[in-house]
PDB file of C-alpha atoms in Angstrom:
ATOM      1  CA  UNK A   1     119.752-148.190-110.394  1.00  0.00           C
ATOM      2  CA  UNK A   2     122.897-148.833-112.551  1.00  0.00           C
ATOM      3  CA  UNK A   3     125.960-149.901-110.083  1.00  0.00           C
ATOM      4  CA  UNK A   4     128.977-151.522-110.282  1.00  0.00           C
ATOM      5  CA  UNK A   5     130.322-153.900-107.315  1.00  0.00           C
ATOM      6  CA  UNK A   6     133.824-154.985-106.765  1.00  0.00           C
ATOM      7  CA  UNK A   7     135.774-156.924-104.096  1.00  0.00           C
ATOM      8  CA  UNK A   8     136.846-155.569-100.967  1.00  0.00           C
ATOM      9  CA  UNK A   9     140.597-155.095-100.501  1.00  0.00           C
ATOM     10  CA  UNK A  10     142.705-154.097 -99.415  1.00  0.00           C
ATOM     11  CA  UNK A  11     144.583-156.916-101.327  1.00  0.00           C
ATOM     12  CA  UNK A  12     148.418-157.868-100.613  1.00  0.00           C
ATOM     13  CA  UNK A  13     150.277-160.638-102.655  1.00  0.00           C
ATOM     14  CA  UNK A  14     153.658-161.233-103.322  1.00  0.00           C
ATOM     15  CA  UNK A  15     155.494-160.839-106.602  1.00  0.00           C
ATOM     16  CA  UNK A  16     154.700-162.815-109.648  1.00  0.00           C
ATOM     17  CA  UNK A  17     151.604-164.071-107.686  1.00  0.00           C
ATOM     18  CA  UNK A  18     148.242-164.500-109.807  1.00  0.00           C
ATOM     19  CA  UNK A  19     145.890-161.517-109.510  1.00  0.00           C
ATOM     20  CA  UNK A  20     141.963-161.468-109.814  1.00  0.00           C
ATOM     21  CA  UNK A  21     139.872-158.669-109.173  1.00  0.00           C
ATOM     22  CA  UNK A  22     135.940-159.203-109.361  1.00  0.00           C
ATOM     23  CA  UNK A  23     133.894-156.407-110.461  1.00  0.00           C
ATOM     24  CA  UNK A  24     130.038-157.537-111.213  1.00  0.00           C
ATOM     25  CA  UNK A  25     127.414-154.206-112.766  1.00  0.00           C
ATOM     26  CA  UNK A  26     123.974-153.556-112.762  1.00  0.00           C
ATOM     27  CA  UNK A  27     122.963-151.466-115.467  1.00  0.00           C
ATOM     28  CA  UNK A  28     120.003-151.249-118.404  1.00  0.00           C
ATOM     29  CA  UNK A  29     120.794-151.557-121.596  1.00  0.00           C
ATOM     30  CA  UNK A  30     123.997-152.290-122.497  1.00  0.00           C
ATOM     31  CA  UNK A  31     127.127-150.615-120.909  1.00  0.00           C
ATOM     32  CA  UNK A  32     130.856-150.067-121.990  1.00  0.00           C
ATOM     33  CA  UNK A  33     133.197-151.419-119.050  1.00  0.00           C
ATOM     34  CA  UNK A  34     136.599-150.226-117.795  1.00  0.00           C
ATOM     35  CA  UNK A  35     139.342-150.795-115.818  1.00  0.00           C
ATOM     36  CA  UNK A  36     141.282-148.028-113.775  1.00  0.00           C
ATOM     37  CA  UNK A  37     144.387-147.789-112.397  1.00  0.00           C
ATOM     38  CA  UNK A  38     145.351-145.069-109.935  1.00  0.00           C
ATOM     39  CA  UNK A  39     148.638-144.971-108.359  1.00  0.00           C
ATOM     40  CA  UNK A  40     149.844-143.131-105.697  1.00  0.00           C
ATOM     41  CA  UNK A  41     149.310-139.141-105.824  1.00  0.00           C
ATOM     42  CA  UNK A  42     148.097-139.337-109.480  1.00  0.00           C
ATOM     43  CA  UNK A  43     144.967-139.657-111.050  1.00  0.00           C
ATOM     44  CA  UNK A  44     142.671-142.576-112.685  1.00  0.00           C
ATOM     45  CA  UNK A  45     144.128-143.353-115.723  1.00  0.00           C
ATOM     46  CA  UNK A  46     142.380-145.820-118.037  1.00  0.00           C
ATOM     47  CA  UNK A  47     143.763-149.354-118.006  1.00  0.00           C
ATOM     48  CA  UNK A  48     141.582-150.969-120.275  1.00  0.00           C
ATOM     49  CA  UNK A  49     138.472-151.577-121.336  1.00  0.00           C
ATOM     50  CA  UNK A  50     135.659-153.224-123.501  1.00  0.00           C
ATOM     51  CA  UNK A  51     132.762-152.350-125.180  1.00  0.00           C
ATOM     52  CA  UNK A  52     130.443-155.329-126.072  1.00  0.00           C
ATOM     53  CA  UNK A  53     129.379-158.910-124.599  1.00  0.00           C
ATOM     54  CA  UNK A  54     132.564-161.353-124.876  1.00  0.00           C
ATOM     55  CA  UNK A  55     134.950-158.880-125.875  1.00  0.00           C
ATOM     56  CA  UNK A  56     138.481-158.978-123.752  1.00  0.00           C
ATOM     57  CA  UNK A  57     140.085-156.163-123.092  1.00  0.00           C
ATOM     58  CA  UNK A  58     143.768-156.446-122.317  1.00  0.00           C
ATOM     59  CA  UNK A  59     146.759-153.823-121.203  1.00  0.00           C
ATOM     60  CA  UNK A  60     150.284-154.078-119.554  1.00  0.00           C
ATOM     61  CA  UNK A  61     149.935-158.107-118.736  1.00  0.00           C
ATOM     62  CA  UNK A  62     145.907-157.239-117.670  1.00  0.00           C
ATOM     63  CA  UNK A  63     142.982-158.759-118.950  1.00  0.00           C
ATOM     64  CA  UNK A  64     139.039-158.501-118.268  1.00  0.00           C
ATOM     65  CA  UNK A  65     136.140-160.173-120.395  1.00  0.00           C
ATOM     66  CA  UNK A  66     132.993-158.484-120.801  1.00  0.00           C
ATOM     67  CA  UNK A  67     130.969-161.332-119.253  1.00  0.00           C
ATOM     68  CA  UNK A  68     126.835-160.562-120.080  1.00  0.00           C
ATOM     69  CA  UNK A  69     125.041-163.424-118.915  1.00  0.00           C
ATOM     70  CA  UNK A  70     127.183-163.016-115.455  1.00  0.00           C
ATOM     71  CA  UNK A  71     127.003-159.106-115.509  1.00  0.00           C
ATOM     72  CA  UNK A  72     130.893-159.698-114.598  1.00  0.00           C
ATOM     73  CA  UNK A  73     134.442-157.930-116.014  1.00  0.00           C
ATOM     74  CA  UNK A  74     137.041-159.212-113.322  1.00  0.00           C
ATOM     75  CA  UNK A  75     140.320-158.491-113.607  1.00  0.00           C
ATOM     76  CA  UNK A  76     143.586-160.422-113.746  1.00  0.00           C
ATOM     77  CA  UNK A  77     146.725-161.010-113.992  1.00  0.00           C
ATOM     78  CA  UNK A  78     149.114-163.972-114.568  1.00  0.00           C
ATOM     79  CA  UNK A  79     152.101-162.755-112.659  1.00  0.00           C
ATOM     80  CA  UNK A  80     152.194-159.157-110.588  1.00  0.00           C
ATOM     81  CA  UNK A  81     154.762-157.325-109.825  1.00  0.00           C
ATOM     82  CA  UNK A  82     155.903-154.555-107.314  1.00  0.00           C
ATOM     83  CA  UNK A  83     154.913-151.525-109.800  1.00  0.00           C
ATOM     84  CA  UNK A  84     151.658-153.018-109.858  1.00  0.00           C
ATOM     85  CA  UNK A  85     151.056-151.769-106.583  1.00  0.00           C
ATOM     86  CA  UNK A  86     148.117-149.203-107.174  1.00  0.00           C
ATOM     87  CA  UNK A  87     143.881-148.773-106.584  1.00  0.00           C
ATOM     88  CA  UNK A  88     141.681-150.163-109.330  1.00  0.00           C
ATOM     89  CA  UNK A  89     138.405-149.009-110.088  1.00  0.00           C
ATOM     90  CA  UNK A  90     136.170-150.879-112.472  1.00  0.00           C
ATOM     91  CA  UNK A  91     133.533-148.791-114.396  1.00  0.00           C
ATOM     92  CA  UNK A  92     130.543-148.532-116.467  1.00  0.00           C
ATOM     93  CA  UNK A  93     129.749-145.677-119.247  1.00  0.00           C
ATOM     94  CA  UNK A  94     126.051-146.130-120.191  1.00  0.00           C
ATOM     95  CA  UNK A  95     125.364-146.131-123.461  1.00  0.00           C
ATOM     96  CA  UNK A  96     123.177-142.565-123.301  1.00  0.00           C
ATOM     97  CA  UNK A  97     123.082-139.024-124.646  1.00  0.00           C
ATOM     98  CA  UNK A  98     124.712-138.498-121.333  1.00  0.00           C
ATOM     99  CA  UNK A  99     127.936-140.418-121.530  1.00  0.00           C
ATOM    100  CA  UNK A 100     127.768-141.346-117.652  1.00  0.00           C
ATOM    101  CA  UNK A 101     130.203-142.717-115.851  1.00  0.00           C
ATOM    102  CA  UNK A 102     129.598-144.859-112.707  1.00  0.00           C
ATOM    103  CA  UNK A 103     132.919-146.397-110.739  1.00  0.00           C
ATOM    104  CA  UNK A 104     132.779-148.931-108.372  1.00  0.00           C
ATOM    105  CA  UNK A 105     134.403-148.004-104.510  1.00  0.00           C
ATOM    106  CA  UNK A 106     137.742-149.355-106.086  1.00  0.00           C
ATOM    107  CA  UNK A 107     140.287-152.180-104.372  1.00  0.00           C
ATOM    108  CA  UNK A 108     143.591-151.726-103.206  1.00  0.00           C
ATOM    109  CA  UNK A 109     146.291-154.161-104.201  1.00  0.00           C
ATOM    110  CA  UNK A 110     149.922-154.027-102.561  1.00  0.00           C
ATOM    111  CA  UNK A 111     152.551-156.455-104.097  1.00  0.00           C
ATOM    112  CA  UNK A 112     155.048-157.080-101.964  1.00  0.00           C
ATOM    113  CA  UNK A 113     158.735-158.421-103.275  1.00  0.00           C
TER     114      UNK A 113
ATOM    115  CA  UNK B   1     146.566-132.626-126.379  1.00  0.00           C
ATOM    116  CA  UNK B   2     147.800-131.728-122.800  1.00  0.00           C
ATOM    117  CA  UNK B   3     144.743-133.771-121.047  1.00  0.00           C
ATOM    118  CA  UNK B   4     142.836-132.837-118.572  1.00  0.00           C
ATOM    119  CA  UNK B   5     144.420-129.807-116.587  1.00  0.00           C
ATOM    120  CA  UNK B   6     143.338-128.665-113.004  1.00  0.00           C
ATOM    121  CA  UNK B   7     144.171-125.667-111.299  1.00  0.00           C
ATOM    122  CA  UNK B   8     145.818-125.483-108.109  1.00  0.00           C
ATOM    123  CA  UNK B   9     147.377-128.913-107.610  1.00  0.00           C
ATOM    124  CA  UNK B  10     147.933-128.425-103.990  1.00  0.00           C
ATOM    125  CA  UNK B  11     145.395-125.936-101.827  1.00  0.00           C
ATOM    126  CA  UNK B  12     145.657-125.159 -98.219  1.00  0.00           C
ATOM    127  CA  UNK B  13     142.776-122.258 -96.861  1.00  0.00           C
ATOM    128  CA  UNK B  14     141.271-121.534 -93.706  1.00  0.00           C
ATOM    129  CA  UNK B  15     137.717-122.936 -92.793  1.00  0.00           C
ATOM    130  CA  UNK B  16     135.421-120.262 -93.540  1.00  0.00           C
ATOM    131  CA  UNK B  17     137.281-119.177 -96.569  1.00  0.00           C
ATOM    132  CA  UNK B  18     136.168-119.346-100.329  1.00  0.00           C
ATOM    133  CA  UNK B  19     137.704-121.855-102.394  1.00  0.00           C
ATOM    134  CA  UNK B  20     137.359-122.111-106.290  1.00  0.00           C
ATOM    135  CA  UNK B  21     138.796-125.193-107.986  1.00  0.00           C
ATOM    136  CA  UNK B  22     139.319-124.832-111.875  1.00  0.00           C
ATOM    137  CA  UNK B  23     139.269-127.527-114.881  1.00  0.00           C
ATOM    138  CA  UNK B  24     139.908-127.056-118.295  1.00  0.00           C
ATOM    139  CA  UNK B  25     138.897-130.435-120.170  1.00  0.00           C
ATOM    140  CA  UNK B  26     140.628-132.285-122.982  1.00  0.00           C
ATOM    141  CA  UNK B  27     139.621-129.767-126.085  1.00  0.00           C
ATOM    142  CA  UNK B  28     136.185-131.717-127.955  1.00  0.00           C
ATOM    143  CA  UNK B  29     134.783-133.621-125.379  1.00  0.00           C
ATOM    144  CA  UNK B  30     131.008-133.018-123.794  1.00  0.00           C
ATOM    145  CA  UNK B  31     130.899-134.399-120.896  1.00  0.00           C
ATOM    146  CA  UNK B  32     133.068-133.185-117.496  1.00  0.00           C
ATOM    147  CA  UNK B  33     132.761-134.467-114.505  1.00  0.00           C
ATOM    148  CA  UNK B  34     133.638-133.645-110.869  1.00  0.00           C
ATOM    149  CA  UNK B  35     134.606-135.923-107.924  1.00  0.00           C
ATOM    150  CA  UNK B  36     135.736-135.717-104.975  1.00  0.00           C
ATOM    151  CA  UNK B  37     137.844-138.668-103.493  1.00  0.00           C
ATOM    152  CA  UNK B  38     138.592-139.345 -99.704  1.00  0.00           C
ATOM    153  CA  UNK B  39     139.924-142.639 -97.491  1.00  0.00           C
ATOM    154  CA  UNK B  40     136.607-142.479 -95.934  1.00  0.00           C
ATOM    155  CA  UNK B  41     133.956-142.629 -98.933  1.00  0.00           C
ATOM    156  CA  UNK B  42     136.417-142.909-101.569  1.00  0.00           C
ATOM    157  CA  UNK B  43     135.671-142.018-104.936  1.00  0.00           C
ATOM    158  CA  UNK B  44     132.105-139.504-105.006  1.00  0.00           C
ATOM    159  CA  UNK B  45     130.523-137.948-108.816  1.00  0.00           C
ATOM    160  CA  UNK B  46     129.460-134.333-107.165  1.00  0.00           C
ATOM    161  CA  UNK B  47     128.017-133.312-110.866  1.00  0.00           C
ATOM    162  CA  UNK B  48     128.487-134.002-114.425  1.00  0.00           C
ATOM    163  CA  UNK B  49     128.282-131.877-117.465  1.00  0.00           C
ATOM    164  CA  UNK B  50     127.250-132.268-120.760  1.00  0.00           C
ATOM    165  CA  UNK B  51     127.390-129.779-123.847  1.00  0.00           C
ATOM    166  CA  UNK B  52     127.828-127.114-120.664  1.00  0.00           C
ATOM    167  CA  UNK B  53     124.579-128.131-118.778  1.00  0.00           C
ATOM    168  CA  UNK B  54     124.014-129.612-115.477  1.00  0.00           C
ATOM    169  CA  UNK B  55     122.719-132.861-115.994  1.00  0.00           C
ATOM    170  CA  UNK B  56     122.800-134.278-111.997  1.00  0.00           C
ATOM    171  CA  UNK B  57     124.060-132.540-109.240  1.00  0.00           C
ATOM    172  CA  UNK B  58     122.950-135.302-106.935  1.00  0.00           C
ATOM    173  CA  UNK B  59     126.183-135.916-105.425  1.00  0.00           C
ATOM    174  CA  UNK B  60     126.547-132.223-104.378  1.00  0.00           C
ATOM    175  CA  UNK B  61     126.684-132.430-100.601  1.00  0.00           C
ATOM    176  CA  UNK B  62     125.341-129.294 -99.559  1.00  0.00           C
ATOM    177  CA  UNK B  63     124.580-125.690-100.732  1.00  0.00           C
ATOM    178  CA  UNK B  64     127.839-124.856 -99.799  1.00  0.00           C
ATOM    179  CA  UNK B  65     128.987-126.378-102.957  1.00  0.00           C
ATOM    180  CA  UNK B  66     128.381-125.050-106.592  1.00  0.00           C
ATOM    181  CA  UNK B  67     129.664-125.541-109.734  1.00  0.00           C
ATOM    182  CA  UNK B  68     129.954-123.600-112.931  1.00  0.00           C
ATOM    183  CA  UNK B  69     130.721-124.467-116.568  1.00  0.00           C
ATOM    184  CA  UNK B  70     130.311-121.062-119.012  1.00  0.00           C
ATOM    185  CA  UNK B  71     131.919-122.271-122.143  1.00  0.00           C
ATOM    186  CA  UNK B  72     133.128-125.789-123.121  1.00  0.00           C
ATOM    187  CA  UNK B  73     136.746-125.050-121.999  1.00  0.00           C
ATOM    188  CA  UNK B  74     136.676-124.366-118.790  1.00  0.00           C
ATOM    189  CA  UNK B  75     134.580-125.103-115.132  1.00  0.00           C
ATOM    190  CA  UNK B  76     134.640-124.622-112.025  1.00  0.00           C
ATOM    191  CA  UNK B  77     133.941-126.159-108.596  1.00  0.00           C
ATOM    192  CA  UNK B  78     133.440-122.961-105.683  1.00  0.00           C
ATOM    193  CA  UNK B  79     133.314-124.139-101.777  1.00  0.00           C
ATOM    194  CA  UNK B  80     131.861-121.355-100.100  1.00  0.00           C
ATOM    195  CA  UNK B  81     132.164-120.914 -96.990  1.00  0.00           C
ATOM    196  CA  UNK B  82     134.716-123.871 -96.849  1.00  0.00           C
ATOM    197  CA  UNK B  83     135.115-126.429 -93.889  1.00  0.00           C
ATOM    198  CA  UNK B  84     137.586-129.066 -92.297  1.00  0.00           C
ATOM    199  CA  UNK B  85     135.398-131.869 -93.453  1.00  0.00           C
ATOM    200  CA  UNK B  86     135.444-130.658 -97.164  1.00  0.00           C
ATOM    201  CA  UNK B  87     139.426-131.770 -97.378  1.00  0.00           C
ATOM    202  CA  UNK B  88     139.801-134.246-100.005  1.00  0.00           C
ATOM    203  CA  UNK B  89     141.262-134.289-103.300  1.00  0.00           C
ATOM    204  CA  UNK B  90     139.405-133.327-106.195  1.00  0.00           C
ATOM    205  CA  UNK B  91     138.848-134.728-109.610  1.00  0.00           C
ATOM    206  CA  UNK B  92     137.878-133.245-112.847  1.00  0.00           C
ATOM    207  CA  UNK B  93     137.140-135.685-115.814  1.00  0.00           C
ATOM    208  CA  UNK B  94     136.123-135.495-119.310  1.00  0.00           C
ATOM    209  CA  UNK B  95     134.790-137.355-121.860  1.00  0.00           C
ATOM    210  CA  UNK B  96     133.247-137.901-125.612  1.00  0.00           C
ATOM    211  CA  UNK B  97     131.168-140.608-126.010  1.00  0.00           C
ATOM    212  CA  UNK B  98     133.657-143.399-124.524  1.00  0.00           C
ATOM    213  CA  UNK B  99     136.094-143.279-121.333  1.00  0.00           C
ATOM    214  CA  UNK B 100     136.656-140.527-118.533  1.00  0.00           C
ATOM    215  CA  UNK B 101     140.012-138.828-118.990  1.00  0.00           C
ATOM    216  CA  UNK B 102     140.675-137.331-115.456  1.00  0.00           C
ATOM    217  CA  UNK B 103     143.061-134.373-114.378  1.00  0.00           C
ATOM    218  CA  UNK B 104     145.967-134.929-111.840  1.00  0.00           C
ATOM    219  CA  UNK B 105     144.008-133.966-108.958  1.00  0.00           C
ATOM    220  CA  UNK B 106     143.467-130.806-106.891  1.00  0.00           C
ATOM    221  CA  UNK B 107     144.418-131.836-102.707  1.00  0.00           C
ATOM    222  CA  UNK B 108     142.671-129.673-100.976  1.00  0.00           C
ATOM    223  CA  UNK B 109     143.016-129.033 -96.698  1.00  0.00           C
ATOM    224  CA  UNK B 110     141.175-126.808 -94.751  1.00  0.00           C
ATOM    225  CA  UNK B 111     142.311-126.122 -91.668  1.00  0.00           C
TER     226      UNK B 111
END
């Protein structure tokens, strides 16, 4: 069935550090993909996201490439910082009547000054 | 538009009690969604919505759980009787033909 897969955290770097954040799907037919951001005692918020093969989706210093042939959207980063500090879930919205939505089990990332 | 609101933010109730979670979704969209997210399975769909109907309750974990959507404003998520295990917070979502919008959240705790 249609899944999405990301890294296990919980991931700590320090500031300005490089982030990635893998996130591979399985789905038929061809899916929308997101990023989300949750940060402590809130809810998911939409970071960004992308809608066909080879687009890039990019927010707040974040980017993600809809990758087909590797069934991939990882997430990064050039330099983090301390706000950063959050859960990120990446998602899938199949492209039915339905408007599913299907999260991965989201990672953890802790920057640390 | 206000976003997604959910009624209460914060709920503590007795195991065996009823409990009745609300949502009102962002005004237009089709499709809600509710979720339920602990430390131990994280982030769960327990049914979606669309145009009012049930489409898959799959991810409701028992009959102790229902959920109810009578009009396109407004649903709810009922815990009857409630238990210790069923603390978590709760999620409402909505969405129109692109990206969940989700609600701040209602933390349940059953004691």
């Amino acid at each position: 069935g249609d899944s999405v897969t990301q890294m296990e955290g919980p991931v700590t770097l320090s500031e300005e550090a490089f982030l990635t954040i893998n996130c591979t799907y399985t789905a038929t037919g061809y899916p929308s993909l997101f990023w989300y951001v949750q940060y402590p005692g809130e809810g998911l918020q939409l970071l960004l996201k992308a809608t066909k093969a080879d687009d890039k989706g990019s927010n707040k210093g974040f980017e993600a490439t809809y990758r087909k042939e590797t069934t991939s959207f990882h997430l990064e980063k050039g330099s983090v910082q301390v706000s950063d500090s959050a859960v990120y879930f990446c998602a899938l919205s199949l492209k039915t009547s339905y408007d599913k939505v299907i999260f991965g089990p989201g990672t953890s990332l802790s920057v640390i000054p | 538009d206000a976003g997604v609101i959910q009624s209460p933010r914060h709920e503590v109730t007795e195991m065996g009690q009823e409990v009745t979670l609300r949502c009102k979704p962002i005004s237009g969209h089709n499709s809600l969604f509710w979720y339920r997210q602990t430390m131990m399975r994280g982030l769960e769909l327990l049914i979606y919505f669309n145009n009012n109907v049930p489409i898959d309750d799959s991810g409701m974990p028992e009959d102790r759980f229902s959920a109810k959507m009578p009009n396109a404003s407004f649903s709810t998520l009922k815990i009857q009787p409630s238990e210790p295990r069923d603390s978590a917070v709760y999620f409402c979502a909505s969405s129109l033909m692109t990206e969940a919008f989700f609600g701040q959240g209602t933390r349940l705790t059953v004691v």
